[in-house]
mmCIF file of C-alpha atoms in Angstrom:
data_model
loop_
_atom_site.group_PDB
_atom_site.id
_atom_site.type_symbol
_atom_site.label_atom_id
_atom_site.label_comp_id
_atom_site.label_asym_id
_atom_site.label_seq_id
_atom_site.Cartn_x
_atom_site.Cartn_y
_atom_site.Cartn_z
ATOM 1 C CA UNK A 1 0.124 -0.043 -0.110
ATOM 2 C CA UNK A 2 1.307 3.422 -1.109
ATOM 3 C CA UNK A 3 1.792 6.396 1.827
ATOM 4 C CA UNK A 4 -1.166 8.032 0.289
ATOM 5 C CA UNK A 5 -3.208 5.082 -0.238
ATOM 6 C CA UNK A 6 -2.737 4.098 3.951
ATOM 7 C CA UNK A 7 -3.186 8.259 4.559
ATOM 8 C CA UNK A 8 -5.848 8.514 2.895
ATOM 9 C CA UNK A 9 -7.658 5.475 4.643
ATOM 10 C CA UNK A 10 -6.869 6.673 7.575
ATOM 11 C CA UNK A 11 -8.026 10.486 7.260
ATOM 12 C CA UNK A 12 -11.721 8.437 5.754
ATOM 13 C CA UNK A 13 -11.874 6.440 8.978
ATOM 14 C CA UNK A 14 -10.874 9.192 11.386
ATOM 15 C CA UNK A 15 -13.193 12.294 10.101
ATOM 16 C CA UNK A 16 -16.256 11.324 11.510
ATOM 17 C CA UNK A 17 -14.402 11.171 15.238
ATOM 18 C CA UNK A 18 -12.626 14.763 14.280
ATOM 19 C CA UNK A 19 -15.319 16.698 12.755
ATOM 20 C CA UNK A 20 -17.471 15.917 15.644
ATOM 21 C CA UNK A 21 -14.356 17.301 18.111
ATOM 22 C CA UNK A 22 -13.525 19.922 16.117
ATOM 23 C CA UNK A 23 -17.623 20.983 15.678
ATOM 24 C CA UNK A 24 -17.573 20.758 19.323
ATOM 25 C CA UNK A 25 -14.710 22.826 19.961
ATOM 26 C CA UNK A 26 -15.676 25.804 17.440
ATOM 27 C CA UNK A 27 -19.666 25.289 17.075
ATOM 28 C CA UNK A 28 -19.497 26.445 13.274
ATOM 29 C CA UNK A 29 -19.781 23.699 10.040
ATOM 30 C CA UNK A 30 -16.849 25.858 8.152
ATOM 31 C CA UNK A 31 -14.620 26.243 10.876
ATOM 32 C CA UNK A 32 -14.227 23.008 12.279
ATOM 33 C CA UNK A 33 -14.465 21.909 7.734
ATOM 34 C CA UNK A 34 -11.835 24.272 7.817
ATOM 35 C CA UNK A 35 -9.512 23.084 10.955
ATOM 36 C CA UNK A 36 -10.174 19.170 9.961
ATOM 37 C CA UNK A 37 -9.087 20.628 6.053
ATOM 38 C CA UNK A 38 -5.460 22.216 7.290
ATOM 39 C CA UNK A 39 -5.135 19.157 9.647
ATOM 40 C CA UNK A 40 -5.359 16.731 6.996
ATOM 41 C CA UNK A 41 -2.675 18.899 4.770
ATOM 42 C CA UNK A 42 -0.483 18.581 7.427
ATOM 43 C CA UNK A 43 -0.794 14.776 7.945
ATOM 44 C CA UNK A 44 -0.158 14.511 4.075
ATOM 45 C CA UNK A 45 3.552 16.464 4.959
ATOM 46 C CA UNK A 46 3.857 14.526 8.549
ATOM 47 C CA UNK A 47 2.734 10.939 8.436
ATOM 48 C CA UNK A 48 5.282 9.943 5.594
ATOM 49 C CA UNK A 49 8.111 10.380 7.051
ATOM 50 C CA UNK A 50 7.105 10.009 11.081
ATOM 51 C CA UNK A 51 5.165 7.066 10.428
ATOM 52 C CA UNK A 52 1.225 7.249 11.045
ATOM 53 C CA UNK A 53 0.565 8.198 14.819
ATOM 54 C CA UNK A 54 -1.076 5.983 16.949
ATOM 55 C CA UNK A 55 -4.518 7.426 16.781
ATOM 56 C CA UNK A 56 -5.242 9.299 13.715
ATOM 57 C CA UNK A 57 -8.161 10.765 15.144
ATOM 58 C CA UNK A 58 -6.697 12.174 18.401
ATOM 59 C CA UNK A 59 -3.955 13.487 15.747
ATOM 60 C CA UNK A 60 -6.126 15.079 13.493
ATOM 61 C CA UNK A 61 -8.251 16.575 16.362
ATOM 62 C CA UNK A 62 -5.125 17.890 18.225
ATOM 63 C CA UNK A 63 -3.680 19.527 14.675
ATOM 64 C CA UNK A 64 -7.339 20.738 14.085
ATOM 65 C CA UNK A 65 -8.021 22.548 17.128
ATOM 66 C CA UNK A 66 -4.537 24.182 16.703
ATOM 67 C CA UNK A 67 -5.006 25.357 13.560
ATOM 68 C CA UNK A 68 -8.676 26.813 14.116
ATOM 69 C CA UNK A 69 -7.670 28.465 17.558
ATOM 70 C CA UNK A 70 -4.904 30.214 15.581
ATOM 71 C CA UNK A 71 -6.856 31.245 12.700
ATOM 72 C CA UNK A 72 -9.291 32.503 15.352
ATOM 73 C CA UNK A 73 -6.994 34.576 16.728
ATOM 74 C CA UNK A 74 -5.311 35.917 13.647
ATOM 75 C CA UNK A 75 -9.375 36.955 13.008
ATOM 76 C CA UNK A 76 -8.645 38.742 16.471
ATOM 77 C CA UNK A 77 -6.042 40.749 15.476
ATOM 78 C CA UNK A 78 -7.704 42.698 12.454
ATOM 79 C CA UNK A 79 -10.904 43.858 14.988
ATOM 80 C CA UNK A 80 -11.194 45.829 17.966
ATOM 81 C CA UNK A 81 -10.516 43.983 21.056
ATOM 82 C CA UNK A 82 -13.596 41.957 22.844
ATOM 83 C CA UNK A 83 -14.199 41.867 26.413
ATOM 84 C CA UNK A 84 -12.106 40.026 28.151
ATOM 85 C CA UNK A 85 -15.263 37.297 28.766
ATOM 86 C CA UNK A 86 -15.784 36.950 25.504
ATOM 87 C CA UNK A 87 -12.620 35.358 24.760
ATOM 88 C CA UNK A 88 -12.431 33.022 28.079
ATOM 89 C CA UNK A 89 -12.388 30.316 26.214
ATOM 90 C CA UNK A 90 -9.806 30.636 23.694
ATOM 91 C CA UNK A 91 -7.197 28.793 26.018
ATOM 92 C CA UNK A 92 -3.724 27.079 24.359
ATOM 93 C CA UNK A 93 -4.614 24.294 22.725
ATOM 94 C CA UNK A 94 -2.558 22.196 24.991
ATOM 95 C CA UNK A 95 -4.553 22.481 27.649
ATOM 96 C CA UNK A 96 -6.274 19.573 29.224
ATOM 97 C CA UNK A 97 -6.207 17.966 25.847
ATOM 98 C CA UNK A 98 -5.808 14.510 26.775
ATOM 99 C CA UNK A 99 -8.880 14.755 29.009
ATOM 100 C CA UNK A 100 -10.375 16.244 26.089
ATOM 101 C CA UNK A 101 -9.701 13.583 23.583
ATOM 102 C CA UNK A 102 -10.273 10.600 26.096
ATOM 103 C CA UNK A 103 -12.818 8.353 24.210
ATOM 104 C CA UNK A 104 -15.674 8.544 26.823
ATOM 105 C CA UNK A 105 -15.301 12.040 26.405
ATOM 106 C CA UNK A 106 -16.177 12.257 22.561
ATOM 107 C CA UNK A 107 -17.621 9.572 21.671
ATOM 108 C CA UNK A 108 -21.353 11.165 21.601
ATOM 109 C CA UNK A 109 -19.761 14.185 18.970
ATOM 110 C CA UNK A 110 -20.817 11.782 16.043
ATOM 111 C CA UNK A 111 -23.492 11.300 17.164
ATOM 112 C CA UNK A 112 -24.324 15.545 17.799
ATOM 113 C CA UNK A 113 -22.859 16.250 14.168
ATOM 114 C CA UNK A 114 -25.275 13.857 12.993
ATOM 115 C CA UNK A 115 -28.337 15.441 14.554
ATOM 116 C CA UNK A 116 -27.024 18.954 13.856
ATOM 117 C CA UNK A 117 -26.960 17.709 10.230
ATOM 118 C CA UNK A 118 -30.343 16.068 10.590
ATOM 119 C CA UNK A 119 -31.718 19.200 12.115
ATOM 120 C CA UNK A 120 -35.817 19.660 11.456
ATOM 121 C CA UNK A 121 -34.848 23.010 9.879
ATOM 122 C CA UNK A 122 -33.571 21.413 6.832
ATOM 123 C CA UNK A 123 -35.758 19.503 4.225
ATOM 124 C CA UNK A 124 -35.042 15.848 4.363
ATOM 125 C CA UNK A 125 -33.009 15.669 1.356
ATOM 126 C CA UNK A 126 -30.287 18.923 2.508
ATOM 127 C CA UNK A 127 -30.441 17.162 5.844
ATOM 128 C CA UNK A 128 -28.792 13.422 4.451
ATOM 129 C CA UNK A 129 -26.846 15.326 1.914
ATOM 130 C CA UNK A 130 -25.100 17.797 4.005
ATOM 131 C CA UNK A 131 -24.190 14.941 6.964
ATOM 132 C CA UNK A 132 -23.006 12.403 3.978
ATOM 133 C CA UNK A 133 -20.736 15.495 2.815
ATOM 134 C CA UNK A 134 -19.624 16.721 6.656
ATOM 135 C CA UNK A 135 -19.599 13.313 8.302
ATOM 136 C CA UNK A 136 -18.515 10.817 6.126
ATOM 137 C CA UNK A 137 -16.592 13.477 3.851
ATOM 138 C CA UNK A 138 -17.901 11.987 0.351
ATOM 139 C CA UNK A 139 -17.313 13.324 -2.678
ATOM 140 C CA UNK A 140 -20.628 15.589 -4.918
ATOM 141 C CA UNK A 141 -20.195 13.493 -6.595
ATOM 142 C CA UNK A 142 -20.564 9.764 -4.734
ATOM 143 C CA UNK A 143 -23.624 11.432 -2.793
ATOM 144 C CA UNK A 144 -25.088 12.710 -6.397
ATOM 145 C CA UNK A 145 -24.894 9.141 -7.631
ATOM 146 C CA UNK A 146 -26.742 7.331 -3.994
ATOM 147 C CA UNK A 147 -29.489 10.469 -4.973
ATOM 148 C CA UNK A 148 -29.980 9.595 -8.581
ATOM 149 C CA UNK A 149 -29.192 13.264 -9.630
ATOM 150 C CA UNK A 150 -26.521 15.848 -11.041
ATOM 151 C CA UNK A 151 -24.088 16.963 -9.575
ATOM 152 C CA UNK A 152 -24.544 20.413 -10.079
ATOM 153 C CA UNK A 153 -28.163 20.119 -8.071
ATOM 154 C CA UNK A 154 -26.439 18.302 -5.205
ATOM 155 C CA UNK A 155 -23.545 20.713 -4.608
ATOM 156 C CA UNK A 156 -26.201 23.289 -4.726
ATOM 157 C CA UNK A 157 -28.419 21.420 -2.166
ATOM 158 C CA UNK A 158 -25.183 20.998 0.190
ATOM 159 C CA UNK A 159 -24.198 24.388 -0.395
ATOM 160 C CA UNK A 160 -28.157 25.589 0.961
ATOM 161 C CA UNK A 161 -27.806 23.580 3.337
ATOM 162 C CA UNK A 162 -24.550 24.621 4.840
ATOM 163 C CA UNK A 163 -25.837 28.204 5.019
ATOM 164 C CA UNK A 164 -29.154 27.328 6.233
ATOM 165 C CA UNK A 165 -27.270 25.427 9.382
ATOM 166 C CA UNK A 166 -25.233 28.881 9.942
ATOM 167 C CA UNK A 167 -27.885 31.649 9.267
ATOM 168 C CA UNK A 168 -30.479 29.864 11.420
ATOM 169 C CA UNK A 169 -28.464 29.546 14.310
ATOM 170 C CA UNK A 170 -28.774 25.778 14.950
ATOM 171 C CA UNK A 171 -27.679 24.943 18.779
ATOM 172 C CA UNK A 172 -24.548 22.965 18.794
ATOM 173 C CA UNK A 173 -25.735 20.744 21.459
ATOM 174 C CA UNK A 174 -26.981 17.137 22.135
ATOM 175 C CA UNK A 175 -30.496 17.504 21.331
ATOM 176 C CA UNK A 176 -32.981 15.550 24.349
ATOM 177 C CA UNK A 177 -34.757 12.546 24.311
ATOM 178 C CA UNK A 178 -37.967 13.912 22.623
ATOM 179 C CA UNK A 179 -36.022 15.974 19.819
ATOM 180 C CA UNK A 180 -34.142 12.888 19.319
ATOM 181 C CA UNK A 181 -36.756 10.618 18.598
ATOM 182 C CA UNK A 182 -38.105 13.286 15.958
ATOM 183 C CA UNK A 183 -35.108 13.187 14.188
ATOM 184 C CA UNK A 184 -34.774 9.623 14.207
ATOM 185 C CA UNK A 185 -35.962 8.977 11.127
ATOM 186 C CA UNK A 186 -33.393 11.562 9.119
ATOM 187 C CA UNK A 187 -30.375 9.815 11.221
ATOM 188 C CA UNK A 188 -31.477 6.616 10.287
ATOM 189 C CA UNK A 189 -31.473 6.843 6.662
ATOM 190 C CA UNK A 190 -28.597 8.839 6.545
ATOM 191 C CA UNK A 191 -26.856 6.240 8.333
ATOM 192 C CA UNK A 192 -28.330 3.768 5.944
ATOM 193 C CA UNK A 193 -26.899 5.804 2.783
ATOM 194 C CA UNK A 194 -22.983 5.982 4.807
ATOM 195 C CA UNK A 195 -23.479 2.164 4.810
ATOM 196 C CA UNK A 196 -24.705 1.709 0.591
ATOM 197 C CA UNK A 197 -21.605 4.191 -0.780
ATOM 198 C CA UNK A 198 -19.584 1.649 0.960
ATOM 199 C CA UNK A 199 -21.591 -1.175 -0.090
ATOM 200 C CA UNK A 200 -22.081 -0.263 -3.611
ATOM 201 C CA UNK A 201 -18.037 -0.332 -4.739
ATOM 202 C CA UNK A 202 -15.702 -2.342 -6.891
ATOM 203 C CA UNK A 203 -13.314 -5.379 -5.630
ATOM 204 C CA UNK A 204 -10.264 -2.888 -6.297
ATOM 205 C CA UNK A 205 -11.756 -0.006 -3.881
ATOM 206 C CA UNK A 206 -14.092 -2.262 -1.298
ATOM 207 C CA UNK A 207 -10.760 -2.331 1.184
ATOM 208 C CA UNK A 208 -10.457 1.463 1.144
ATOM 209 C CA UNK A 209 -14.358 1.654 1.157
ATOM 210 C CA UNK A 210 -14.714 -0.718 3.939
ATOM 211 C CA UNK A 211 -14.420 1.515 6.738
ATOM 212 C CA UNK A 212 -17.540 3.029 5.335
ATOM 213 C CA UNK A 213 -19.835 0.277 6.149
ATOM 214 C CA UNK A 214 -18.180 -0.201 9.494
ATOM 215 C CA UNK A 215 -18.465 3.168 10.168
ATOM 216 C CA UNK A 216 -22.358 3.111 9.231
ATOM 217 C CA UNK A 217 -22.614 -0.556 11.706
ATOM 218 C CA UNK A 218 -20.938 1.379 14.190
ATOM 219 C CA UNK A 219 -23.507 4.467 14.086
ATOM 220 C CA UNK A 220 -26.599 2.391 13.985
ATOM 221 C CA UNK A 221 -25.244 0.328 17.142
ATOM 222 C CA UNK A 222 -24.731 3.944 18.542
ATOM 223 C CA UNK A 223 -28.096 4.738 18.083
ATOM 224 C CA UNK A 224 -29.442 1.599 19.386
ATOM 225 C CA UNK A 225 -27.416 1.561 22.335
ATOM 226 C CA UNK A 226 -29.578 5.522 22.629
ATOM 227 C CA UNK A 227 -33.182 3.760 21.554
ATOM 228 C CA UNK A 228 -32.474 0.246 22.895
ATOM 229 C CA UNK A 229 -36.629 -0.487 22.305
ATOM 230 C CA UNK A 230 -37.052 1.414 19.062
ATOM 231 C CA UNK A 231 -37.747 -1.769 16.421
ATOM 232 C CA UNK A 232 -36.745 0.389 13.536
ATOM 233 C CA UNK A 233 -33.382 0.928 14.576
ATOM 234 C CA UNK A 234 -32.951 -2.999 15.498
ATOM 235 C CA UNK A 235 -34.328 -3.293 12.021
ATOM 236 C CA UNK A 236 -31.898 -1.031 10.657
ATOM 237 C CA UNK A 237 -28.505 -2.727 12.444
ATOM 238 C CA UNK A 238 -29.683 -6.350 11.739
ATOM 239 C CA UNK A 239 -30.249 -5.242 7.724
ATOM 240 C CA UNK A 240 -26.752 -3.931 7.928
ATOM 241 C CA UNK A 241 -24.888 -6.275 9.691
ATOM 242 C CA UNK A 242 -27.096 -9.177 7.211
ATOM 243 C CA UNK A 243 -25.850 -7.149 4.074
ATOM 244 C CA UNK A 244 -22.260 -6.900 5.259
ATOM 245 C CA UNK A 245 -22.137 -10.441 6.365
ATOM 246 C CA UNK A 246 -21.676 -11.425 2.572
ATOM 247 C CA UNK A 247 -18.588 -9.203 1.779
ATOM 248 C CA UNK A 248 -16.029 -11.319 1.369
ATOM 249 C CA UNK A 249 -18.037 -13.572 -1.100
ATOM 250 C CA UNK A 250 -19.235 -11.104 -3.373
ATOM 251 C CA UNK A 251 -16.172 -10.661 -5.381
ATOM 252 C CA UNK A 252 -13.885 -13.277 -7.230
ATOM 253 C CA UNK A 253 -10.778 -13.625 -7.267
ATOM 254 C CA UNK A 254 -10.397 -11.776 -10.696
ATOM 255 C CA UNK A 255 -12.439 -9.084 -9.066
ATOM 256 C CA UNK A 256 -15.729 -9.140 -11.289
ATOM 257 C CA UNK A 257 -19.142 -9.399 -9.170
ATOM 258 C CA UNK A 258 -20.666 -12.779 -7.549
ATOM 259 C CA UNK A 259 -24.335 -13.064 -7.594
ATOM 260 C CA UNK A 260 -26.131 -14.021 -4.217
ATOM 261 C CA UNK A 261 -27.265 -17.335 -5.834
ATOM 262 C CA UNK A 262 -23.851 -17.899 -6.705
ATOM 263 C CA UNK A 263 -21.638 -16.851 -3.592
ATOM 264 C CA UNK A 264 -19.950 -19.275 -1.567
ATOM 265 C CA UNK A 265 -21.927 -19.198 1.825
ATOM 266 C CA UNK A 266 -18.795 -20.598 3.701
ATOM 267 C CA UNK A 267 -17.550 -17.473 3.033
ATOM 268 C CA UNK A 268 -20.331 -15.291 5.014
ATOM 269 C CA UNK A 269 -19.387 -14.106 8.478
ATOM 270 C CA UNK A 270 -21.266 -16.316 10.770
ATOM 271 C CA UNK A 271 -21.320 -13.713 13.890
ATOM 272 C CA UNK A 272 -22.534 -11.055 11.946
ATOM 273 C CA UNK A 273 -25.276 -13.197 10.613
ATOM 274 C CA UNK A 274 -26.238 -14.512 13.890
ATOM 275 C CA UNK A 275 -26.281 -11.128 15.900
ATOM 276 C CA UNK A 276 -28.411 -10.000 12.860
ATOM 277 C CA UNK A 277 -30.526 -12.334 12.806
ATOM 278 C CA UNK A 278 -30.954 -12.172 16.715
ATOM 279 C CA UNK A 279 -32.349 -8.807 15.918
ATOM 280 C CA UNK A 280 -34.465 -9.629 13.280
ATOM 281 C CA UNK A 281 -36.796 -11.554 15.612
ATOM 282 C CA UNK A 282 -36.318 -8.883 18.582
ATOM 283 C CA UNK A 283 -37.458 -6.227 16.450
ATOM 284 C CA UNK A 284 -40.270 -8.201 14.937
ATOM 285 C CA UNK A 285 -41.751 -9.050 18.334
ATOM 286 C CA UNK A 286 -42.651 -5.830 18.990
ATOM 287 C CA UNK A 287 -45.209 -5.922 16.372
ATOM 288 C CA UNK A 288 -44.428 -2.077 14.733
ATOM 289 C CA UNK A 289 -43.198 -2.982 11.244
ATOM 290 C CA UNK A 290 -41.641 -0.203 9.642
ATOM 291 C CA UNK A 291 -39.024 -0.508 6.603
ATOM 292 C CA UNK A 292 -35.724 -1.244 7.791
ATOM 293 C CA UNK A 293 -37.378 -4.353 9.887
ATOM 294 C CA UNK A 294 -39.186 -5.488 6.191
ATOM 295 C CA UNK A 295 -35.887 -4.936 4.267
ATOM 296 C CA UNK A 296 -33.850 -7.054 7.202
ATOM 297 C CA UNK A 297 -36.812 -9.770 7.407
ATOM 298 C CA UNK A 298 -35.891 -10.055 3.293
ATOM 299 C CA UNK A 299 -32.259 -9.930 3.999
ATOM 300 C CA UNK A 300 -32.716 -12.792 6.989
ATOM 301 C CA UNK A 301 -34.673 -15.357 4.512
ATOM 302 C CA UNK A 302 -31.443 -15.013 2.369
ATOM 303 C CA UNK A 303 -29.081 -15.925 5.311
ATOM 304 C CA UNK A 304 -31.236 -18.921 6.649
ATOM 305 C CA UNK A 305 -30.823 -20.217 3.189
ATOM 306 C CA UNK A 306 -28.222 -22.812 3.258
ATOM 307 C CA UNK A 307 -28.271 -23.331 -0.815
ATOM 308 C CA UNK A 308 -30.026 -20.778 -2.935
ATOM 309 C CA UNK A 309 -32.361 -23.469 -3.846
ATOM 310 C CA UNK A 310 -33.832 -22.902 0.048
ATOM 311 C CA UNK A 311 -34.283 -19.310 0.150
ATOM 312 C CA UNK A 312 -38.465 -19.288 0.361
ATOM 313 C CA UNK A 313 -38.916 -16.665 -2.645
ATOM 314 C CA UNK A 314 -42.621 -16.596 -2.139
ATOM 315 C CA UNK A 315 -42.247 -15.275 1.244
ATOM 316 C CA UNK A 316 -39.907 -12.517 -0.085
ATOM 317 C CA UNK A 317 -42.051 -11.332 -2.736
ATOM 318 C CA UNK A 318 -44.450 -10.920 0.061
ATOM 319 C CA UNK A 319 -42.444 -8.526 2.157
ATOM 320 C CA UNK A 320 -41.464 -6.390 -0.973
ATOM 321 C CA UNK A 321 -45.161 -6.071 -1.299
ATOM 322 C CA UNK A 322 -45.272 -4.760 1.633
ATOM 323 C CA UNK A 323 -42.642 -2.469 1.169
ATOM 324 C CA UNK A 324 -43.932 -1.239 -1.719
ATOM 325 C CA UNK A 325 -47.077 -0.405 0.888
ATOM 326 C CA UNK A 326 -45.205 1.389 3.367
ATOM 327 C CA UNK A 327 -42.353 3.003 0.960
ATOM 328 C CA UNK A 328 -43.669 3.142 -2.626
ATOM 329 C CA UNK A 329 -40.624 3.488 -4.579
ATOM 330 C CA UNK A 330 -39.959 2.238 -8.302
ATOM 331 C CA UNK A 331 -36.562 0.620 -7.085
ATOM 332 C CA UNK A 332 -38.401 -1.590 -4.862
ATOM 333 C CA UNK A 333 -40.409 -2.203 -7.336
ATOM 334 C CA UNK A 334 -37.592 -3.013 -9.044
ATOM 335 C CA UNK A 335 -36.602 -5.299 -6.239
ATOM 336 C CA UNK A 336 -39.913 -7.306 -5.631
ATOM 337 C CA UNK A 337 -39.652 -8.080 -10.034
ATOM 338 C CA UNK A 338 -36.710 -10.032 -8.927
ATOM 339 C CA UNK A 339 -38.803 -12.750 -6.818
ATOM 340 C CA UNK A 340 -41.566 -12.586 -9.160
ATOM 341 C CA UNK A 341 -39.479 -13.892 -11.765
ATOM 342 C CA UNK A 342 -38.359 -16.478 -9.496
ATOM 343 C CA UNK A 343 -41.844 -17.528 -8.513
ATOM 344 C CA UNK A 344 -44.065 -16.691 -11.605
ATOM 345 C CA UNK A 345 -41.295 -16.691 -14.417
ATOM 346 C CA UNK A 346 -39.752 -13.860 -16.414
ATOM 347 C CA UNK A 347 -42.523 -12.681 -18.134
ATOM 348 C CA UNK A 348 -44.372 -11.572 -15.587
ATOM 349 C CA UNK A 349 -41.633 -9.809 -13.763
ATOM 350 C CA UNK A 350 -40.601 -8.064 -17.175
ATOM 351 C CA UNK A 351 -44.613 -6.697 -17.120
ATOM 352 C CA UNK A 352 -43.852 -5.255 -13.848
ATOM 353 C CA UNK A 353 -40.879 -3.131 -14.698
ATOM 354 C CA UNK A 354 -41.616 -2.260 -18.112
ATOM 355 C CA UNK A 355 -43.557 1.251 -16.929
ATOM 356 C CA UNK A 356 -40.682 1.866 -15.018
ATOM 357 C CA UNK A 357 -38.197 2.628 -17.481
ATOM 358 C CA UNK A 358 -39.255 6.277 -18.140
ATOM 359 C CA UNK A 359 -38.504 6.909 -14.670
ATOM 360 C CA UNK A 360 -35.282 4.702 -13.888
ATOM 361 C CA UNK A 361 -33.673 5.607 -17.434
ATOM 362 C CA UNK A 362 -30.587 6.304 -15.677
ATOM 363 C CA UNK A 363 -30.131 3.407 -13.402
ATOM 364 C CA UNK A 364 -28.253 0.425 -14.027
ATOM 365 C CA UNK A 365 -29.206 -1.925 -12.620
ATOM 366 C CA UNK A 366 -32.878 -1.637 -14.342
ATOM 367 C CA UNK A 367 -31.465 -2.444 -17.490
ATOM 368 C CA UNK A 368 -29.711 -4.982 -16.252
ATOM 369 C CA UNK A 369 -32.599 -6.310 -14.855
ATOM 370 C CA UNK A 370 -34.563 -5.865 -17.989
ATOM 371 C CA UNK A 371 -31.480 -7.293 -19.978
ATOM 372 C CA UNK A 372 -31.549 -10.624 -18.056
ATOM 373 C CA UNK A 373 -35.192 -11.484 -18.032
ATOM 374 C CA UNK A 374 -35.378 -10.805 -22.013
ATOM 375 C CA UNK A 375 -32.776 -13.313 -22.640
ATOM 376 C CA UNK A 376 -34.563 -15.597 -20.054
ATOM 377 C CA UNK A 377 -37.253 -15.476 -22.866
ATOM 378 C CA UNK A 378 -35.041 -15.542 -25.674
ATOM 379 C CA UNK A 379 -35.366 -12.423 -26.799
ATOM 380 C CA UNK A 380 -31.573 -12.142 -27.597
ATOM 381 C CA UNK A 381 -31.501 -8.765 -29.551
ATOM 382 C CA UNK A 382 -33.825 -6.897 -27.152
ATOM 383 C CA UNK A 383 -31.719 -7.916 -24.323
ATOM 384 C CA UNK A 384 -28.418 -7.131 -26.093
ATOM 385 C CA UNK A 385 -30.012 -3.014 -26.542
ATOM 386 C CA UNK A 386 -30.835 -3.405 -22.530
ATOM 387 C CA UNK A 387 -27.348 -4.539 -21.956
ATOM 388 C CA UNK A 388 -26.025 -1.739 -23.911
ATOM 389 C CA UNK A 389 -27.467 0.664 -21.700
ATOM 390 C CA UNK A 390 -26.595 -1.079 -18.640
ATOM 391 C CA UNK A 391 -22.837 -1.283 -19.500
ATOM 392 C CA UNK A 392 -23.646 2.721 -20.497
ATOM 393 C CA UNK A 393 -24.768 3.232 -17.005
ATOM 394 C CA UNK A 394 -22.301 1.104 -14.942
ATOM 395 C CA UNK A 395 -21.118 2.770 -12.149
ATOM 396 C CA UNK A 396 -18.184 0.751 -11.519
ATOM 397 C CA UNK A 397 -15.869 -1.626 -14.048
ATOM 398 C CA UNK A 398 -17.194 -4.838 -11.725
ATOM 399 C CA UNK A 399 -20.656 -3.707 -12.858
ATOM 400 C CA UNK A 400 -19.928 -3.775 -16.481
ATOM 401 C CA UNK A 401 -17.751 -6.681 -16.953
ATOM 402 C CA UNK A 402 -20.315 -8.461 -15.073
ATOM 403 C CA UNK A 403 -23.055 -7.474 -18.156
ATOM 404 C CA UNK A 404 -20.738 -8.354 -20.425
ATOM 405 C CA UNK A 405 -20.509 -11.874 -19.747
ATOM 406 C CA UNK A 406 -24.195 -12.207 -20.520
ATOM 407 C CA UNK A 407 -23.107 -10.491 -24.131
ATOM 408 C CA UNK A 408 -20.798 -12.901 -24.577
ATOM 409 C CA UNK A 409 -23.258 -15.470 -23.836
ATOM 410 C CA UNK A 410 -25.904 -14.255 -25.874
ATOM 411 C CA UNK A 411 -23.029 -14.031 -28.823
ATOM 412 C CA UNK A 412 -21.917 -17.420 -27.954
ATOM 413 C CA UNK A 413 -25.534 -18.496 -27.880
ATOM 414 C CA UNK A 414 -26.284 -17.209 -31.249
ATOM 415 C CA UNK A 415 -23.267 -18.449 -33.012
ATOM 416 C CA UNK A 416 -24.239 -21.499 -32.222
ATOM 417 C CA UNK A 417 -27.722 -21.112 -33.734
ATOM 418 C CA UNK A 418 -26.215 -19.683 -36.611
ATOM 419 C CA UNK A 419 -23.881 -23.063 -36.769
ATOM 420 C CA UNK A 420 -27.191 -25.107 -36.143
ATOM 421 C CA UNK A 421 -29.163 -23.472 -38.944
ATOM 422 C CA UNK A 422 -26.007 -23.973 -42.115
ATOM 423 C CA UNK A 423 -25.797 -27.355 -40.705
ATOM 424 C CA UNK A 424 -29.275 -28.403 -41.736
#
């Protein structure tokens, strides 16, 4: 691993903790971001020479806080001197720094940061987008891809959100119990999107992006400790665990995607599966179903199947039908169509997804599934067109390679038919 690679990975992993602590110190998103960026620049200078620090997060917080305080003092020199009680908090950065960086002290910094980003003064789309940018450090391009929108639109959304937080005078404090409950749905959605950004990657990026999945699971567990009787948080945590349990089997030795039904299930993490299944069972006992619980129940059916043919596709189709009612979405319908294809055949599934084409015209998985269904029906030329469109929309090389396998299979089948006709 090159110096820049391990430094980038260390900084990405430490970012949520560092940003949360710096926001606690400066109570201003822009100031915290500037301090963190300056700390990152110093890390790029110092770490290759001096080696990695024992605790990268603590190092970035320490250096970022020093940098931020220096910036405050420089600005203060250019302004009239305020009263002493107004600047009394600008103590030396070293004062009590060890205590300030103790894990027990800043363990809730990330949660505090999430609640600020997910403040009710912001529209839901802005809450999630700004949290992904500030907490997780995802690029605007990555966030735009998760939302299926253009980069410029997402850039504007994030800029407006940050400005609104600054203008609204959002309190930089951890909310009380009532307000926390009100914001829980937005925070849970943001945690789920963080996980998806780490999960939806290629084999080459997987090691570097894995911390996103792990961070999302850590945040979900943190939420579960705060909301121990909330079945939807149990469902969210279970869903992330059950999906991440399959990570070691998702790519083959050539870096190509391995579909769920073709995965070596012995590679799945039994520990994560057991934890996830226990949470699913516990959540469902509350008899208050929600979208995360339903998705976790679907993942649990896959996890409980020792072999692909043991999968209960009828139950999965029923669960997706329930999810459609709770959370209507063309993507949910697309997923339900996969189960329908297993239960009632490809023709029924194709009829279900064809009305979705306009809304999912930029979605890779729509055209991948459409091509697969057409191929099963023997409509090779139409399948090729759908696969070509899927390749054009692929987010990773692995996705494109997976589709090319289908195209190669169509070409071989076409050549075989041509040879057979010539033989006649």
